[in-house]
Coordinates of C-alpha atoms in Angstrom, one line a residue:
Chain A
M1 CA 84.8 114.3 61.0
S2 CA 86.7 112.8 57.9
S3 CA 85.0 110.4 55.6
T4 CA 87.9 109.8 53.6
A5 CA 91.7 109.3 54.3
H6 CA 94.9 109.8 52.7
T7 CA 97.1 106.7 52.6
H8 CA 100.4 107.0 50.7
G9 CA 98.9 109.9 48.9
A10 CA 95.9 108.0 47.5
H11 CA 92.2 108.8 48.6
E12 CA 90.8 105.8 50.3
P13 CA 87.2 105.8 51.5
V14 CA 86.8 104.9 55.1
R15 CA 85.3 101.4 55.2
K16 CA 81.7 101.0 56.4
S17 CA 82.6 99.3 59.8
T18 CA 79.7 100.9 61.5
G19 CA 78.8 97.6 63.5
R20 CA 82.3 97.1 64.7
L21 CA 82.5 100.9 65.5
V22 CA 79.3 100.7 67.4
L23 CA 80.5 97.6 69.4
A24 CA 83.8 99.1 70.3
W25 CA 82.2 102.4 71.7
L26 CA 79.5 100.3 73.5
L27 CA 82.1 98.1 75.2
V28 CA 83.8 101.1 76.7
G29 CA 80.8 103.3 76.8
I30 CA 78.4 101.2 78.9
P31 CA 80.7 100.7 81.8
L32 CA 81.7 104.2 81.9
A33 CA 78.0 105.2 81.8
Y34 CA 77.2 102.9 84.7
G35 CA 80.2 104.4 86.7
V36 CA 79.1 107.9 86.1
F37 CA 75.5 106.9 87.0
Q38 CA 76.6 105.2 90.4
T39 CA 78.8 108.2 91.2
L40 CA 75.9 110.8 90.4
T41 CA 73.5 108.9 92.9
Q42 CA 76.3 109.3 95.4
V43 CA 76.5 112.9 94.4
A44 CA 72.8 113.4 95.0
A45 CA 73.5 113.4 98.7
L46 CA 75.4 116.7 98.3
F47 CA 72.2 118.5 97.0
G48 CA 69.7 116.5 98.8
Chain B
M1 CA 104.7 86.8 69.0
G2 CA 105.3 88.7 65.6
F3 CA 101.5 89.4 65.4
L4 CA 102.0 91.9 68.2
D5 CA 104.8 93.9 66.2
R6 CA 104.1 97.3 64.8
D7 CA 104.4 96.0 61.3
H8 CA 101.4 93.7 61.9
S9 CA 99.3 96.5 63.3
I10 CA 99.6 98.9 60.5
A11 CA 95.9 100.0 59.4
P12 CA 94.7 98.8 56.1
P13 CA 93.5 101.5 53.6
G14 CA 90.2 103.0 54.7
F15 CA 90.6 101.8 58.3
N16 CA 88.2 104.0 60.4
R17 CA 90.3 106.2 62.9
W18 CA 87.3 106.3 65.5
L19 CA 88.2 102.7 66.4
V20 CA 91.3 103.9 67.9
P21 CA 89.9 105.9 70.9
P22 CA 87.8 103.2 72.3
A23 CA 90.9 100.7 72.1
A24 CA 92.9 103.3 74.0
L25 CA 89.9 103.8 76.4
A26 CA 89.7 100.2 77.1
V27 CA 93.2 100.2 78.6
H28 CA 92.9 103.4 80.3
L29 CA 89.5 102.4 82.2
C30 CA 91.3 99.2 83.4
I31 CA 94.4 101.0 84.8
G32 CA 92.3 103.7 86.3
Q33 CA 91.3 101.2 89.0
A34 CA 94.4 102.5 90.7
Y35 CA 92.4 105.2 92.1
A36 CA 89.7 102.8 93.7
T37 CA 92.1 101.0 96.1
S38 CA 90.2 102.7 99.0
V39 CA 87.3 100.2 98.5
Y40 CA 89.2 97.4 100.0
K41 CA 91.8 99.2 102.1
T42 CA 90.1 98.6 105.5
A43 CA 89.6 95.1 104.7
L44 CA 93.3 94.4 104.0
V45 CA 94.2 96.2 107.2
K46 CA 92.1 93.9 109.0
H47 CA 93.2 90.8 107.1
F48 CA 96.9 91.4 107.5
G49 CA 96.7 93.0 110.9
A50 CA 98.7 95.8 109.3
S51 CA 98.5 99.7 109.8
L52 CA 96.7 102.1 107.2
T53 CA 100.3 103.2 106.2
E54 CA 101.6 99.7 105.7
V55 CA 98.6 99.0 103.3
G56 CA 98.8 102.4 101.9
V57 CA 102.4 101.6 100.7
I58 CA 100.7 99.2 98.2
F59 CA 99.3 102.2 96.3
S60 CA 102.4 104.3 96.7
I61 CA 104.6 101.6 95.2
A62 CA 102.3 101.3 92.2
I63 CA 102.3 105.1 91.5
V64 CA 106.2 105.2 91.7
M65 CA 106.5 102.3 89.5
L66 CA 104.0 104.0 87.1
G67 CA 106.3 107.1 86.7
L68 CA 109.5 105.0 86.7
S69 CA 108.2 102.5 84.0
A70 CA 106.7 105.4 81.8
A71 CA 109.9 107.1 81.8
V72 CA 112.1 104.0 81.2
M73 CA 110.0 102.1 78.8
G74 CA 108.7 105.2 76.8
T75 CA 111.2 104.7 74.0
W76 CA 110.5 100.8 73.9
V77 CA 106.7 101.7 73.6
D78 CA 107.4 104.2 70.7
T79 CA 109.7 101.7 69.1
N80 CA 107.3 98.5 69.3
G81 CA 104.1 100.2 68.8
P82 CA 100.7 100.4 70.9
R83 CA 99.7 96.8 70.3
K84 CA 102.7 95.1 72.0
A85 CA 102.8 97.8 74.7
M86 CA 99.0 97.3 75.4
F87 CA 99.5 93.6 75.4
T88 CA 102.5 93.8 77.6
S89 CA 100.7 96.4 79.9
A90 CA 97.7 93.8 80.1
M91 CA 100.0 91.0 81.3
F92 CA 101.7 93.1 83.9
W93 CA 98.4 94.5 85.2
A94 CA 96.6 91.2 85.3
G95 CA 99.6 89.5 86.5
G96 CA 99.9 91.9 89.5
F97 CA 96.4 91.2 90.5
L98 CA 97.1 87.5 90.2
I99 CA 100.4 87.6 92.4
G100 CA 98.4 90.0 94.8
S101 CA 95.6 87.5 95.2
V102 CA 98.2 84.9 96.1
G103 CA 99.6 87.3 98.7
I104 CA 96.2 87.8 100.2
F105 CA 95.3 84.1 100.4
T106 CA 98.6 83.3 102.0
R107 CA 98.7 86.4 104.1
Q108 CA 101.8 87.6 102.8
L109 CA 101.8 91.4 102.4
W110 CA 105.1 91.6 100.6
L111 CA 103.5 89.6 97.9
V112 CA 100.8 92.2 97.5
Y113 CA 103.5 94.8 97.3
L114 CA 105.4 92.8 94.6
G115 CA 102.3 91.8 92.7
Y116 CA 99.9 95.0 92.6
G117 CA 102.6 97.4 93.5
V118 CA 105.7 96.5 91.4
V119 CA 104.4 94.2 88.6
G120 CA 100.9 96.1 88.5
G121 CA 102.7 99.4 88.6
I122 CA 104.8 98.5 85.6
G123 CA 101.6 97.6 83.7
L124 CA 100.1 100.9 84.9
G125 CA 103.0 103.0 83.4
I126 CA 103.1 101.1 80.0
G127 CA 99.5 101.3 79.8
Y128 CA 99.2 104.9 80.4
I129 CA 101.4 106.0 77.6
S130 CA 100.9 103.0 75.2
P131 CA 98.1 104.8 73.0
V132 CA 99.2 108.4 73.5
S133 CA 101.6 108.9 70.4
T134 CA 99.3 106.6 68.1
L135 CA 96.3 108.9 68.9
I136 CA 98.3 111.9 68.1
K137 CA 99.3 110.4 64.7
W138 CA 95.9 109.3 63.9
F139 CA 94.4 112.8 64.9
P140 CA 97.0 115.4 63.6
D141 CA 94.0 117.7 63.4
R142 CA 92.6 117.2 66.9
P143 CA 95.5 115.9 69.1
G144 CA 94.0 117.4 72.3
L145 CA 90.7 115.8 71.7
A146 CA 92.2 112.4 71.0
T147 CA 94.5 112.2 73.9
G148 CA 91.8 113.8 76.1
M149 CA 89.4 110.9 75.3
A150 CA 92.0 108.3 76.3
I151 CA 93.2 109.9 79.5
M152 CA 89.7 110.6 80.5
G153 CA 89.5 106.9 80.8
F154 CA 92.1 106.9 83.6
G155 CA 89.8 109.3 85.5
G156 CA 86.9 107.3 84.6
G157 CA 88.2 103.8 85.6
A158 CA 88.0 104.5 89.4
L159 CA 84.2 105.4 88.8
I160 CA 83.5 101.8 87.6
A161 CA 85.9 100.0 89.7
S162 CA 84.5 101.4 93.0
P163 CA 80.9 100.4 92.8
V164 CA 81.7 97.0 90.9
S165 CA 84.2 96.1 93.5
Q166 CA 81.7 96.7 96.4
A167 CA 79.2 94.7 94.7
L168 CA 81.7 91.8 94.3
L169 CA 82.9 92.1 97.9
K170 CA 79.4 91.8 98.9
A171 CA 78.9 88.7 96.7
Y172 CA 81.9 86.9 97.8
D173 CA 81.6 87.4 101.5
P174 CA 78.8 85.5 103.2
N175 CA 78.8 87.9 106.1
S176 CA 78.3 90.9 104.2
G177 CA 74.9 91.5 105.8
A178 CA 76.4 92.0 109.3
Q179 CA 76.5 95.3 111.1
G180 CA 79.8 97.0 110.6
W181 CA 80.7 94.5 108.0
V182 CA 84.4 94.6 106.8
A183 CA 85.0 92.5 103.7
S184 CA 87.1 89.1 104.4
G185 CA 90.6 88.8 103.1
D186 CA 89.2 85.7 101.2
A187 CA 86.6 88.1 99.4
V188 CA 89.3 90.6 98.5
G189 CA 91.5 87.7 97.1
K190 CA 88.6 86.5 95.0
L191 CA 88.0 90.2 93.9
F192 CA 91.6 90.5 92.7
L193 CA 91.3 87.2 90.8
T194 CA 88.0 88.4 89.1
L195 CA 89.5 91.8 88.3
A196 CA 92.6 90.0 86.7
V197 CA 90.5 88.2 84.3
V198 CA 88.0 91.0 83.3
Y199 CA 90.9 93.5 82.9
L200 CA 92.9 91.1 80.9
V201 CA 90.0 90.6 78.5
Y202 CA 89.2 94.3 78.2
M203 CA 93.0 95.3 77.7
L204 CA 93.4 92.6 75.1
F205 CA 90.3 93.9 73.2
G206 CA 92.2 97.3 73.2
A207 CA 95.5 95.8 72.0
F208 CA 93.8 93.9 69.1
T209 CA 91.7 96.8 68.1
V210 CA 94.4 99.4 68.0
R211 CA 96.1 100.2 64.7
V212 CA 99.0 102.5 63.7
P213 CA 98.6 104.7 60.6
A214 CA 100.4 103.9 57.4
D215 CA 103.3 106.0 56.7
G216 CA 102.2 109.2 55.1
W217 CA 98.7 108.9 56.1
R218 CA 96.7 111.9 56.9
P219 CA 93.0 112.6 57.5
A220 CA 91.2 113.9 54.5
G221 CA 91.2 117.7 54.2
F222 CA 93.8 118.0 56.8
D223 CA 96.5 120.8 55.9
P224 CA 99.7 120.6 58.0
A225 CA 100.5 124.0 56.8
K226 CA 97.6 125.3 58.9
V227 CA 99.0 123.6 61.9
K228 CA 102.3 125.0 61.3
A229 CA 100.8 128.4 61.2
A230 CA 100.6 128.4 65.0
K231 CA 103.8 129.8 66.6
L232 CA 104.5 127.0 69.0
V233 CA 103.6 124.0 66.8
T234 CA 106.5 122.4 64.9
T235 CA 106.6 120.1 61.9
E236 CA 110.2 119.2 62.9
N237 CA 110.9 116.3 65.3
V238 CA 113.1 116.0 68.5
S239 CA 114.2 112.7 70.0
A240 CA 113.4 111.9 73.6
R241 CA 117.2 112.1 74.4
N242 CA 117.4 115.5 73.1
A243 CA 114.0 116.7 74.5
I244 CA 115.2 116.4 78.1
K245 CA 118.2 118.6 77.2
T246 CA 115.8 121.5 76.2
R247 CA 114.7 124.3 78.4
Q248 CA 111.1 123.7 77.1
F249 CA 110.7 120.0 78.5
W250 CA 111.8 121.3 81.9
L251 CA 109.5 124.3 81.7
V252 CA 106.5 122.1 80.8
W253 CA 107.6 119.6 83.5
V254 CA 107.5 122.4 86.3
A255 CA 104.0 123.6 84.9
L256 CA 102.7 120.0 85.3
F257 CA 104.2 119.5 88.6
C258 CA 102.8 122.7 90.0
N259 CA 99.3 122.0 88.5
V260 CA 99.2 118.3 89.6
T261 CA 100.7 119.2 93.2
A262 CA 97.9 121.9 93.6
G263 CA 95.1 119.4 92.6
I264 CA 96.4 116.6 94.6
G265 CA 96.4 119.0 97.7
I266 CA 92.6 119.2 97.4
L267 CA 91.9 115.6 96.2
E268 CA 93.9 114.2 99.1
Q269 CA 91.8 116.2 101.7
A270 CA 88.7 116.3 99.8
A271 CA 86.3 114.7 102.4
P272 CA 87.6 116.0 105.6
M273 CA 88.2 119.5 104.1
I274 CA 84.7 120.2 103.1
Q275 CA 83.5 119.1 106.4
D276 CA 86.2 121.4 108.1
F277 CA 85.1 124.5 106.0
F278 CA 81.7 124.2 107.4
R279 CA 82.5 123.4 111.0
Q280 CA 80.6 125.5 113.4
S281 CA 81.8 127.0 116.7
D282 CA 80.5 124.0 118.6
G283 CA 82.8 121.7 116.6
K284 CA 80.2 120.2 114.6
S285 CA 80.0 120.3 110.8
L286 CA 77.1 121.2 108.7
V287 CA 78.3 118.7 106.1
S288 CA 77.8 115.2 107.0
A289 CA 80.1 112.2 106.0
A290 CA 77.5 111.1 103.5
V291 CA 77.5 114.6 101.9
A292 CA 81.3 114.7 101.9
A293 CA 81.4 111.2 100.1
G294 CA 79.0 112.8 97.5
F295 CA 81.6 115.6 97.1
V296 CA 84.4 113.3 96.5
G297 CA 82.3 111.6 93.8
L298 CA 81.6 114.9 92.1
L299 CA 85.3 115.9 92.2
S300 CA 86.1 112.5 90.5
I301 CA 83.5 113.5 87.7
G302 CA 85.2 117.0 87.5
N303 CA 88.6 115.2 87.1
M304 CA 87.3 112.9 84.3
S305 CA 85.3 115.4 82.4
G306 CA 88.1 118.2 82.5
R307 CA 90.5 115.8 81.0
F308 CA 88.2 115.5 77.9
A309 CA 86.8 119.0 77.7
W310 CA 89.8 121.0 78.5
S311 CA 92.1 119.2 76.3
A312 CA 89.7 119.2 73.3
T313 CA 89.4 123.0 74.0
S314 CA 93.0 123.3 73.7
D315 CA 93.0 122.4 70.1
V316 CA 91.2 125.6 69.5
T317 CA 92.9 127.9 72.0
G318 CA 96.4 126.3 71.8
R319 CA 98.3 124.5 74.5
K320 CA 100.1 127.4 76.1
R321 CA 97.0 129.4 76.5
I322 CA 95.1 126.6 78.1
Y323 CA 97.8 126.0 80.6
M324 CA 97.8 129.8 81.4
V325 CA 94.0 129.1 82.3
Y326 CA 94.9 125.9 84.4
L327 CA 97.5 127.8 86.3
G328 CA 96.4 131.5 86.4
V329 CA 92.6 131.2 86.6
G330 CA 93.3 128.2 88.9
A331 CA 95.5 130.5 91.2
V332 CA 92.6 133.0 91.3
L333 CA 90.1 130.1 92.3
Y334 CA 92.4 129.0 95.2
I335 CA 92.3 132.5 96.6
L336 CA 88.4 132.6 96.3
L337 CA 88.4 129.2 97.9
A338 CA 90.6 130.2 100.7
F339 CA 88.8 133.6 101.6
A340 CA 85.3 133.1 100.5
G341 CA 84.9 129.3 100.5
S342 CA 83.3 128.9 103.6
S343 CA 80.5 131.5 102.8
A344 CA 78.2 129.0 100.8
T345 CA 78.4 125.3 100.2
V346 CA 77.5 125.8 96.7
L347 CA 80.3 128.4 96.1
Y348 CA 82.7 125.9 97.6
V349 CA 81.6 123.0 95.6
V350 CA 81.8 125.0 92.1
L351 CA 85.3 126.4 93.0
A352 CA 86.6 123.0 93.8
F353 CA 84.9 121.3 90.9
I354 CA 86.5 123.8 88.4
I355 CA 90.0 123.5 90.1
I356 CA 89.9 119.7 89.9
S357 CA 88.8 119.8 86.3
F358 CA 91.8 122.0 85.6
Y359 CA 93.9 119.3 87.5
G360 CA 92.6 116.5 85.0
G361 CA 93.0 119.0 82.1
G362 CA 96.7 119.5 82.8
F363 CA 97.3 115.6 82.5
A364 CA 95.3 115.3 79.3
T365 CA 96.7 118.3 77.4
A366 CA 100.3 117.4 78.3
P367 CA 100.8 114.9 75.2
A368 CA 99.5 117.4 72.8
Y369 CA 101.7 120.2 74.2
L370 CA 104.7 117.9 73.7
R371 CA 103.6 117.0 70.3
D372 CA 103.4 120.7 69.4
L373 CA 106.9 121.4 70.9
F374 CA 108.8 118.3 69.9
G375 CA 106.8 116.7 66.9
T376 CA 105.4 113.1 66.7
Y377 CA 108.6 111.2 66.5
Q378 CA 109.1 110.1 70.0
V379 CA 106.3 111.9 71.7
G380 CA 105.3 108.8 73.8
A381 CA 108.8 108.4 75.2
I382 CA 109.0 112.3 75.8
H383 CA 105.6 111.9 77.5
G384 CA 106.8 109.0 79.5
R385 CA 109.8 111.1 80.9
L386 CA 107.4 114.1 81.6
L387 CA 105.2 111.7 83.9
T388 CA 108.1 111.8 86.6
A389 CA 106.5 115.2 87.3
W390 CA 103.4 113.3 88.4
S391 CA 105.4 111.0 90.6
A392 CA 107.2 114.0 92.1
A393 CA 103.8 115.9 92.7
G394 CA 102.3 112.6 94.2
V395 CA 105.0 112.8 97.0
A396 CA 105.2 116.7 97.2
G397 CA 101.3 117.5 97.3
P398 CA 100.2 115.4 100.2
L399 CA 103.6 116.4 102.1
I400 CA 102.9 119.9 101.8
V401 CA 99.3 119.9 102.6
N402 CA 99.6 117.4 105.5
G403 CA 102.7 119.3 106.9
I404 CA 100.9 122.5 107.0
L405 CA 97.6 121.1 108.3
D406 CA 99.4 119.0 111.0
A407 CA 100.8 122.6 112.4
Q408 CA 97.2 124.2 112.4
G409 CA 95.8 121.5 114.7
K410 CA 94.3 118.2 114.9
P411 CA 91.9 116.5 112.5
G412 CA 88.4 117.3 113.7
Q413 CA 89.3 120.6 115.2
L414 CA 90.3 122.3 111.9
N415 CA 88.1 125.1 110.3
A416 CA 88.1 127.0 107.1
A417 CA 91.0 129.5 108.5
S418 CA 93.2 126.4 109.1
Y419 CA 93.4 125.7 105.4
Q420 CA 94.4 129.2 104.3
P421 CA 98.2 128.7 104.7
A422 CA 98.0 125.6 102.6
L423 CA 95.8 126.9 100.0
L424 CA 98.0 130.1 99.6
T425 CA 100.9 127.8 99.2
M426 CA 99.1 126.2 96.3
V427 CA 98.5 129.7 94.8
A428 CA 102.4 130.4 95.1
L429 CA 103.1 127.1 93.3
L430 CA 100.5 127.8 90.7
V431 CA 102.1 131.2 90.0
I432 CA 105.6 129.5 89.6
G433 CA 103.9 127.2 87.1
F434 CA 102.1 130.0 85.3
V435 CA 105.5 131.8 84.8
A436 CA 107.2 128.7 83.8
N437 CA 104.6 128.0 81.1
L438 CA 104.8 131.7 80.0
L439 CA 108.5 131.1 79.3
V440 CA 107.9 128.3 76.8
K441 CA 109.1 129.3 73.4
P442 CA 109.8 127.1 70.2
V443 CA 112.4 124.7 70.6
D444 CA 116.0 125.6 69.1
E445 CA 116.6 124.1 65.8
R446 CA 119.9 122.4 66.9
F447 CA 117.8 119.9 68.7
H448 CA 115.8 118.9 65.6
E449 CA 116.4 115.4 64.0
P450 CA 117.9 115.4 60.5
R451 CA 115.2 114.8 58.2
P452 CA 116.4 111.7 56.2
E453 CA 117.3 109.8 59.4
R454 CA 114.0 110.6 60.9
H455 CA 112.2 109.0 58.0
E456 CA 114.2 106.0 58.1
T457 CA 113.7 105.4 61.7
S458 CA 110.1 106.7 62.3
H459 CA 108.6 103.2 62.5
G460 CA 110.9 101.4 64.6
G461 CA 114.5 101.8 64.4
L462 CA 114.8 104.6 67.0
K463 CA 118.3 105.6 67.5

């Protein structure tokens, strides 16, 4: 997606906040992945 | 509490907009717990010596409060910004669990109604709409993708809360190893306390991560003129007060109501329905209770993934066309389910999975549809008002399906043919929704906000 952004009409490069970005996505991604995994193990009975 | 104000949450230049979706997800994953209440329902029935209906009222109050608070507080959320809204939602949601736990420990069911139902329900409503308009402003190029990501969290929240709650109930109850074990009230009370703390922390993470874009911000390479090129997409703005006076709002309301009512019809009955569809002449079903539970889990994944996938697809197809798919293709799939669903389990599962993905997609695409029709000015408040369609469908869907099924026979004796009247009623509803969606046209310009006033009030002083 975008690497730069318009603010008040001026070009401002997006800050390199990779660590913060990764942490934020991990905080929501890990529980969600856990929930999906747990549900899929239940779903396995449907095809077993 | 000035740090919660919209002015204190304006993004600095160069802020990475991809930090906003996880902030929104943090809130929606927490409030999505509302769909995992079945985990402790039996325990509460035993603890309070109440009926299933009396305990079920807790959830019903919460969902009614969700719709009411989203409708009433929508303008407040738009005015005060996402940080204050998420913070408030976190206080209500966690507070609801705390009050509910007191009710459980002291065996006062009315306190659980007040806590989880009323207080928690207000947290649900504010939390649900809190990130929507902010995401739409951060992602004017992909509003469907952005709101789909957040609203997917509401579907995913139950997937997390169910196994975690089960594990915690076992940990908190020393008798958890006993045969036919049902969790004690003490264990459920402790679960409520734990969830209050965990959800508070997670939602505050969302509140302090979210930012609103500065006035005039737009993504690099984004050309609003291209968006305007789509016939139904406006660059004008309509206030929430005026939006509900338009035909378009009520047509979308009807489309959403029909889509949700049809989806709830299947979701409500998911486990017994698959067993009934494959009931043999001797009265036994080919589908065991364990397999039926797996089917319910699969539908939850269909609901969650549909919210993201279909809403993101709507950025390419347009909102009206994707709703034509939800409602038109949905009606065809319901007919197939009614007349051919019992021929093979795989066919039944695939049809139900796609139908439920359309149900989720309808929820997630709605905010972007409203943005297209009414602009970004008060889209959060308009979305809040639209969610009354959800509340109405939450009452109508189960009433229709249960009413029709009651007339067909007793639970355990139903078969695939017993479901045909209910499914065909859903087809009729979907056709009504399809026609309503087909009638959606651009909003008349007499409802548009005057441009200078809109500029002055776009960040707070809504009039």
